[in-house]
Coordinates of N, CA and C in Angstrom, one line a residue:
M1 N 75.8 156.1 169.0 CA 75.5 155.1 168.0 C 74.7 155.9 166.9
K2 N 75.3 156.1 165.8 CA 74.6 156.8 164.7 C 73.9 155.8 163.8
S3 N 72.7 156.1 163.4 CA 71.9 155.3 162.5 C 71.2 156.2 161.4
S4 N 71.1 155.6 160.3 CA 70.4 156.3 159.2 C 69.4 155.4 158.5
P5 N 68.1 155.9 158.4 CA 67.2 155.0 157.7 C 67.4 155.0 156.2
D6 N 68.4 155.8 155.7 CA 68.7 155.7 154.3 C 69.9 154.8 154.0
S7 N 70.4 154.1 155.1 CA 71.5 153.2 154.8 C 71.2 152.1 153.9
E8 N 72.2 151.6 153.2 CA 72.0 150.5 152.3 C 71.4 149.2 153.0
L9 N 71.9 149.0 154.2 CA 71.4 147.8 154.9 C 70.0 148.0 155.3
H10 N 69.6 149.2 155.7 CA 68.2 149.4 156.1 C 67.3 149.0 154.9
G11 N 67.6 149.4 153.7 CA 66.8 149.1 152.5 C 66.8 147.6 152.3
C12 N 68.0 147.0 152.4 CA 68.1 145.5 152.2 C 67.2 144.7 153.1
L13 N 67.2 145.2 154.4 CA 66.4 144.5 155.4 C 64.9 144.6 155.0
L14 N 64.5 145.8 154.6 CA 63.1 146.0 154.2 C 62.7 145.1 153.0
Q15 N 63.7 144.9 152.1 CA 63.4 144.0 151.0 C 63.2 142.6 151.3
L16 N 63.5 142.2 152.5 CA 63.2 140.8 153.0 C 61.7 140.6 153.1
N17 N 60.9 141.6 153.1 CA 59.4 141.5 153.2 C 58.9 140.8 152.0
S18 N 58.0 139.8 152.2 CA 57.4 139.0 151.2 C 56.0 138.5 151.6
P19 N 55.0 138.5 150.7 CA 53.7 137.9 151.1 C 53.9 136.4 151.5
A20 N 54.9 135.8 151.0 CA 55.1 134.3 151.3 C 55.6 134.1 152.7
R21 N 56.1 135.1 153.3 CA 56.7 135.0 154.7 C 55.7 135.3 155.8
L22 N 55.8 134.5 156.9 CA 54.9 134.7 158.0 C 55.2 135.9 158.8
W23 N 56.3 136.6 158.5 CA 56.7 137.7 159.3 C 57.0 138.9 158.4
L24 N 57.2 140.1 159.0 CA 57.5 141.3 158.2 C 58.5 142.1 159.0
I25 N 59.1 143.1 158.3 CA 60.0 144.0 158.9 C 59.3 145.4 158.6
R26 N 59.2 146.2 159.7 CA 58.6 147.5 159.6 C 59.4 148.6 160.3
D27 N 59.0 149.8 160.1 CA 59.7 150.9 160.8 C 59.5 150.7 162.3
G28 N 60.6 150.9 163.1 CA 60.6 150.7 164.5 C 60.5 152.0 165.3
A29 N 60.2 153.1 164.7 CA 60.1 154.4 165.4 C 59.2 154.3 166.7
P30 N 58.0 153.7 166.6 CA 57.1 153.6 167.8 C 57.8 153.0 169.0
E31 N 58.7 152.0 168.7 CA 59.4 151.3 169.8 C 60.7 152.0 170.1
G32 N 61.1 153.0 169.4 CA 62.4 153.7 169.7 C 63.6 153.0 169.1
V33 N 63.4 152.2 168.0 CA 64.4 151.5 167.3 C 64.3 151.8 165.8
D34 N 65.3 151.2 165.1 CA 65.3 151.5 163.6 C 64.2 150.6 162.9
L35 N 64.2 149.3 163.2 CA 63.3 148.4 162.5 C 62.8 147.4 163.5
V36 N 61.6 146.8 163.3 CA 61.0 145.8 164.1 C 60.6 144.6 163.1
A37 N 61.1 143.4 163.4 CA 60.6 142.2 162.7 C 59.6 141.5 163.6
E38 N 58.5 141.1 163.0 CA 57.4 140.5 163.9 C 56.5 139.6 163.0
W39 N 55.8 138.7 163.7 CA 54.8 137.8 163.1 C 53.8 138.7 162.4
K40 N 53.2 138.2 161.3 CA 52.1 138.9 160.6 C 50.8 138.5 161.2
S41 N 50.6 138.8 162.5 CA 49.4 138.4 163.2 C 48.2 139.1 162.8
G42 N 48.4 140.3 162.2 CA 47.2 141.1 161.6 C 46.9 140.8 160.2
D43 N 47.7 139.9 159.5 CA 47.4 139.6 158.1 C 46.5 138.4 158.1
P44 N 45.3 138.6 157.4 CA 44.3 137.5 157.4 C 44.8 136.2 156.7
D45 N 45.8 136.3 155.8 CA 46.4 135.1 155.2 C 47.2 134.3 156.2
W46 N 47.7 134.9 157.2 CA 48.6 134.2 158.2 C 48.0 134.1 159.5
R47 N 47.0 134.9 159.8 CA 46.4 134.9 161.2 C 45.8 133.5 161.5
Q48 N 45.2 132.8 160.6 CA 44.6 131.5 160.9 C 45.7 130.5 161.2
V49 N 46.8 130.5 160.5 CA 47.9 129.6 160.8 C 48.4 129.8 162.2
L50 N 48.6 131.1 162.6 CA 49.1 131.4 163.9 C 48.1 130.9 165.0
E51 N 46.8 131.1 164.7 CA 45.8 130.7 165.7 C 45.7 129.2 165.8
D52 N 45.8 128.5 164.6 CA 45.7 127.0 164.6 C 46.9 126.4 165.4
L53 N 48.0 127.1 165.4 CA 49.2 126.6 166.1 C 49.3 127.1 167.5
A54 N 48.2 127.8 167.9 CA 48.1 128.4 169.3 C 49.3 129.3 169.6
V55 N 49.7 130.1 168.6 CA 50.7 131.2 168.9 C 49.9 132.3 169.4
V56 N 49.9 132.5 170.8 CA 49.1 133.5 171.4 C 49.9 134.6 172.1
L57 N 51.0 134.8 171.5 CA 51.9 135.9 172.0 C 52.4 136.7 170.9
T58 N 53.0 137.8 171.2 CA 53.7 138.6 170.2 C 55.2 138.4 170.3
F59 N 55.8 138.1 169.2 CA 57.2 138.0 169.1 C 57.8 139.0 168.2
Q60 N 58.8 139.8 168.6 CA 59.4 140.8 167.8 C 60.9 140.8 168.0
V61 N 61.6 141.2 167.0 CA 63.0 141.4 167.1 C 63.2 142.9 166.8
H62 N 63.7 143.6 167.8 CA 64.0 145.1 167.7 C 65.4 145.2 167.2
L63 N 65.6 146.0 166.1 CA 66.9 146.2 165.5 C 67.3 147.6 165.5
R64 N 68.6 147.8 166.0 CA 69.2 149.1 166.0 C 70.4 149.0 165.0
L65 N 70.5 149.9 164.1 CA 71.6 149.9 163.1 C 72.6 150.9 163.5
D66 N 73.8 150.5 163.8 CA 74.9 151.3 164.1 C 75.8 151.5 162.9
D67 N 75.5 152.5 162.1 CA 76.2 152.7 160.8 C 77.7 152.9 161.0
E68 N 78.1 153.6 162.1 CA 79.5 154.0 162.3 C 80.3 152.7 162.5
N69 N 79.8 151.7 163.3 CA 80.5 150.5 163.6 C 80.1 149.3 162.7
R70 N 79.1 149.5 161.9 CA 78.5 148.5 161.0 C 78.0 147.3 161.9
I71 N 77.3 147.6 162.9 CA 76.7 146.5 163.8 C 75.2 146.7 163.9
V72 N 74.5 145.6 163.8 CA 73.1 145.5 164.0 C 72.9 145.0 165.4
H73 N 72.3 145.8 166.3 CA 72.0 145.3 167.7 C 70.6 144.8 167.7
A74 N 70.4 143.6 168.1 CA 69.1 142.9 168.0 C 68.7 142.4 169.4
V75 N 67.5 142.8 169.8 CA 66.9 142.3 171.0 C 65.5 141.7 170.8
D76 N 65.4 140.4 171.2 CA 64.1 139.8 171.0 C 63.1 140.2 172.1
H77 N 61.9 140.4 171.7 CA 60.8 140.8 172.7 C 59.7 139.8 172.6
L78 N 59.2 139.3 173.7 CA 58.1 138.4 173.8 C 57.1 139.1 174.7
I79 N 55.9 139.2 174.2 CA 54.8 139.8 175.0 C 53.6 138.8 175.0
E80 N 53.2 138.5 176.2 CA 52.2 137.5 176.4 C 51.2 138.0 177.5
W81 N 49.9 137.7 177.3 CA 48.9 138.1 178.2 C 48.5 136.9 179.1
R82 N 48.6 137.1 180.4 CA 48.3 136.0 181.4 C 47.3 136.5 182.4
Q83 N 46.6 135.6 183.1 CA 45.7 136.0 184.2 C 46.4 135.8 185.5
D84 N 46.3 136.8 186.4 CA 46.9 136.7 187.7 C 45.9 135.9 188.6
A85 N 46.3 135.8 189.9 CA 45.5 135.0 190.8 C 44.1 135.6 191.0
E86 N 43.9 136.9 190.8 CA 42.6 137.5 190.9 C 41.8 137.5 189.6
G87 N 42.4 136.9 188.6 CA 41.7 136.8 187.3 C 41.9 138.1 186.4
Q88 N 42.7 139.0 186.8 CA 43.0 140.2 186.0 C 44.1 139.8 184.9
W89 N 43.9 140.3 183.7 CA 44.9 140.1 182.7 C 46.1 141.0 182.9
I90 N 47.2 140.5 182.8 CA 48.5 141.3 182.9 C 49.4 141.0 181.7
E91 N 50.1 142.0 181.3 CA 51.0 141.8 180.2 C 52.4 141.4 180.7
C92 N 52.9 140.3 180.2 CA 54.2 139.8 180.6 C 55.2 140.0 179.5
H93 N 56.4 140.4 179.8 CA 57.4 140.6 178.9 C 58.7 139.8 179.1
D94 N 59.4 139.4 178.1 CA 60.7 138.8 178.2 C 61.5 139.3 177.1
T95 N 62.8 139.6 177.3 CA 63.7 140.1 176.3 C 65.0 139.3 176.4
G96 N 65.8 139.5 175.3 CA 67.1 138.8 175.2 C 67.3 138.2 173.9
D97 N 67.9 137.0 173.9 CA 68.1 136.2 172.6 C 67.2 135.0 172.8
L98 N 66.0 135.0 172.4 CA 65.0 133.9 172.7 C 64.9 132.9 171.5
Q99 N 64.7 131.7 171.8 CA 64.5 130.6 170.8 C 63.2 129.9 171.2
L100 N 62.2 130.0 170.3 CA 60.9 129.4 170.5 C 60.4 128.7 169.2
F101 N 59.5 127.7 169.4 CA 59.0 127.1 168.2 C 57.6 126.5 168.5
W102 N 56.8 126.4 167.4 CA 55.5 125.8 167.4 C 55.4 124.9 166.3
S103 N 54.6 123.8 166.5 CA 54.4 122.8 165.4 C 53.0 122.4 165.4
G104 N 52.4 122.2 164.3 CA 51.0 121.7 164.2 C 50.4 121.8 162.8
N105 N 49.1 121.6 162.7 CA 48.4 121.5 161.4 C 47.5 122.7 161.3
S106 N 47.4 123.2 160.1 CA 46.5 124.3 159.7 C 46.1 124.1 158.3
N107 N 44.8 124.1 158.0 CA 44.3 123.9 156.6 C 44.9 122.7 156.0
C108 N 44.9 121.6 156.7 CA 45.4 120.3 156.2 C 46.9 120.3 155.9
M109 N 47.7 121.3 156.4 CA 49.1 121.4 156.1 C 49.8 121.4 157.5
H110 N 51.0 120.7 157.5 CA 51.8 120.7 158.7 C 52.7 122.0 158.7
H111 N 52.8 122.7 159.8 CA 53.6 123.9 159.9 C 54.6 123.7 161.1
L112 N 55.8 124.1 160.9 CA 56.8 124.3 162.0 C 57.2 125.7 161.9
I113 N 56.9 126.5 163.0 CA 57.3 127.9 163.0 C 58.3 128.1 164.1
T114 N 59.4 128.7 163.8 CA 60.4 129.0 164.9 C 60.8 130.5 164.8
T115 N 61.4 131.0 165.9 CA 61.9 132.3 165.9 C 63.0 132.5 164.9
D116 N 63.7 131.3 164.6 CA 64.8 131.4 163.6 C 64.2 131.7 162.2
D117 N 62.9 131.5 161.9 CA 62.3 131.9 160.6 C 62.5 133.3 160.4
I118 N 62.5 134.1 161.5 CA 62.7 135.6 161.4 C 64.2 135.9 161.4
K119 N 64.9 135.3 162.4 CA 66.3 135.7 162.7 C 67.3 135.3 161.6
I120 N 67.2 134.1 161.0 CA 68.2 133.7 160.1 C 68.3 134.5 158.8
P121 N 67.1 134.8 158.2 CA 67.2 135.7 157.0 C 67.8 137.1 157.3
I122 N 67.5 137.6 158.5 CA 68.0 138.9 158.9 C 69.5 138.8 159.1
Q123 N 69.9 137.8 159.8 CA 71.4 137.6 160.1 C 72.1 137.4 158.8
Q124 N 71.6 136.7 157.8 CA 72.2 136.4 156.5 C 72.3 137.8 155.7
C125 N 71.3 138.6 155.8 CA 71.3 139.9 155.1 C 72.3 140.8 155.7
V126 N 72.4 140.8 157.0 CA 73.4 141.6 157.7 C 74.8 141.1 157.3
A127 N 75.1 139.8 157.4 CA 76.4 139.3 157.0 C 76.7 139.6 155.6
D128 N 75.8 139.4 154.7 CA 76.0 139.7 153.2 C 76.4 141.1 153.0
A129 N 75.9 142.0 153.8 CA 76.2 143.5 153.7 C 77.6 143.8 154.4
G130 N 78.2 142.8 155.0 CA 79.5 143.1 155.7 C 79.4 143.7 157.1
W131 N 78.2 143.5 157.7 CA 77.9 144.0 159.0 C 78.0 142.9 160.0
T132 N 78.0 143.2 161.3 CA 77.9 142.3 162.4 C 76.6 142.3 163.0
Y133 N 76.0 141.1 163.3 CA 74.7 141.0 164.0 C 75.0 140.6 165.5
R134 N 74.6 141.5 166.4 CA 74.8 141.3 167.8 C 73.5 141.0 168.5
A135 N 73.3 139.8 169.0 CA 72.0 139.4 169.6 C 72.0 139.7 171.1
G136 N 70.8 140.0 171.6 CA 70.7 140.1 173.0 C 71.3 141.4 173.6
Y137 N 71.8 142.3 172.8 CA 72.4 143.5 173.3 C 71.3 144.5 173.8
Q138 N 71.4 144.9 175.1 CA 70.4 145.8 175.6 C 70.9 147.2 175.4
Y139 N 69.9 148.1 175.1 CA 70.2 149.5 174.8 C 69.0 150.3 175.3
S140 N 69.2 151.6 175.3 CA 68.1 152.5 175.7 C 67.4 152.8 174.4
P141 N 66.0 152.7 174.4 CA 65.3 153.1 173.2 C 65.4 154.6 172.9
R142 N 65.3 154.9 171.6 CA 65.4 156.3 171.2 C 64.1 157.0 171.6
R143 N 64.1 158.2 171.9 CA 62.9 158.9 172.3 C 62.8 160.2 171.4

């Protein structure tokens, strides 16, 4: 599976980033993929909204771009910290094609946050570029 960070689709996906969005797309090299889309949990403008809605986990979409076949392989990753029976914190993971949502109020505004907030714009960008979006596809990370 060949991928190039210089591909037109790679650039189009990065252009989805916006201060008005609760999520961002960044380089995925640390995870062994091309790109990662995730909540802006480190952004002070959005952190309070996530905290008010009790979003206490990390949600990411790992993207691998297969230039040769014009396919984007996407795997959702959910990371949550839980306490075990002895009170030790353990990191729990789930992967696949996940659908999650949160609803609540923050700063006198009602918010509905779903994983589709991240996925749908990416899927539309992929389709507009004439590529195929394949969700839940498992692959070996690049090293």
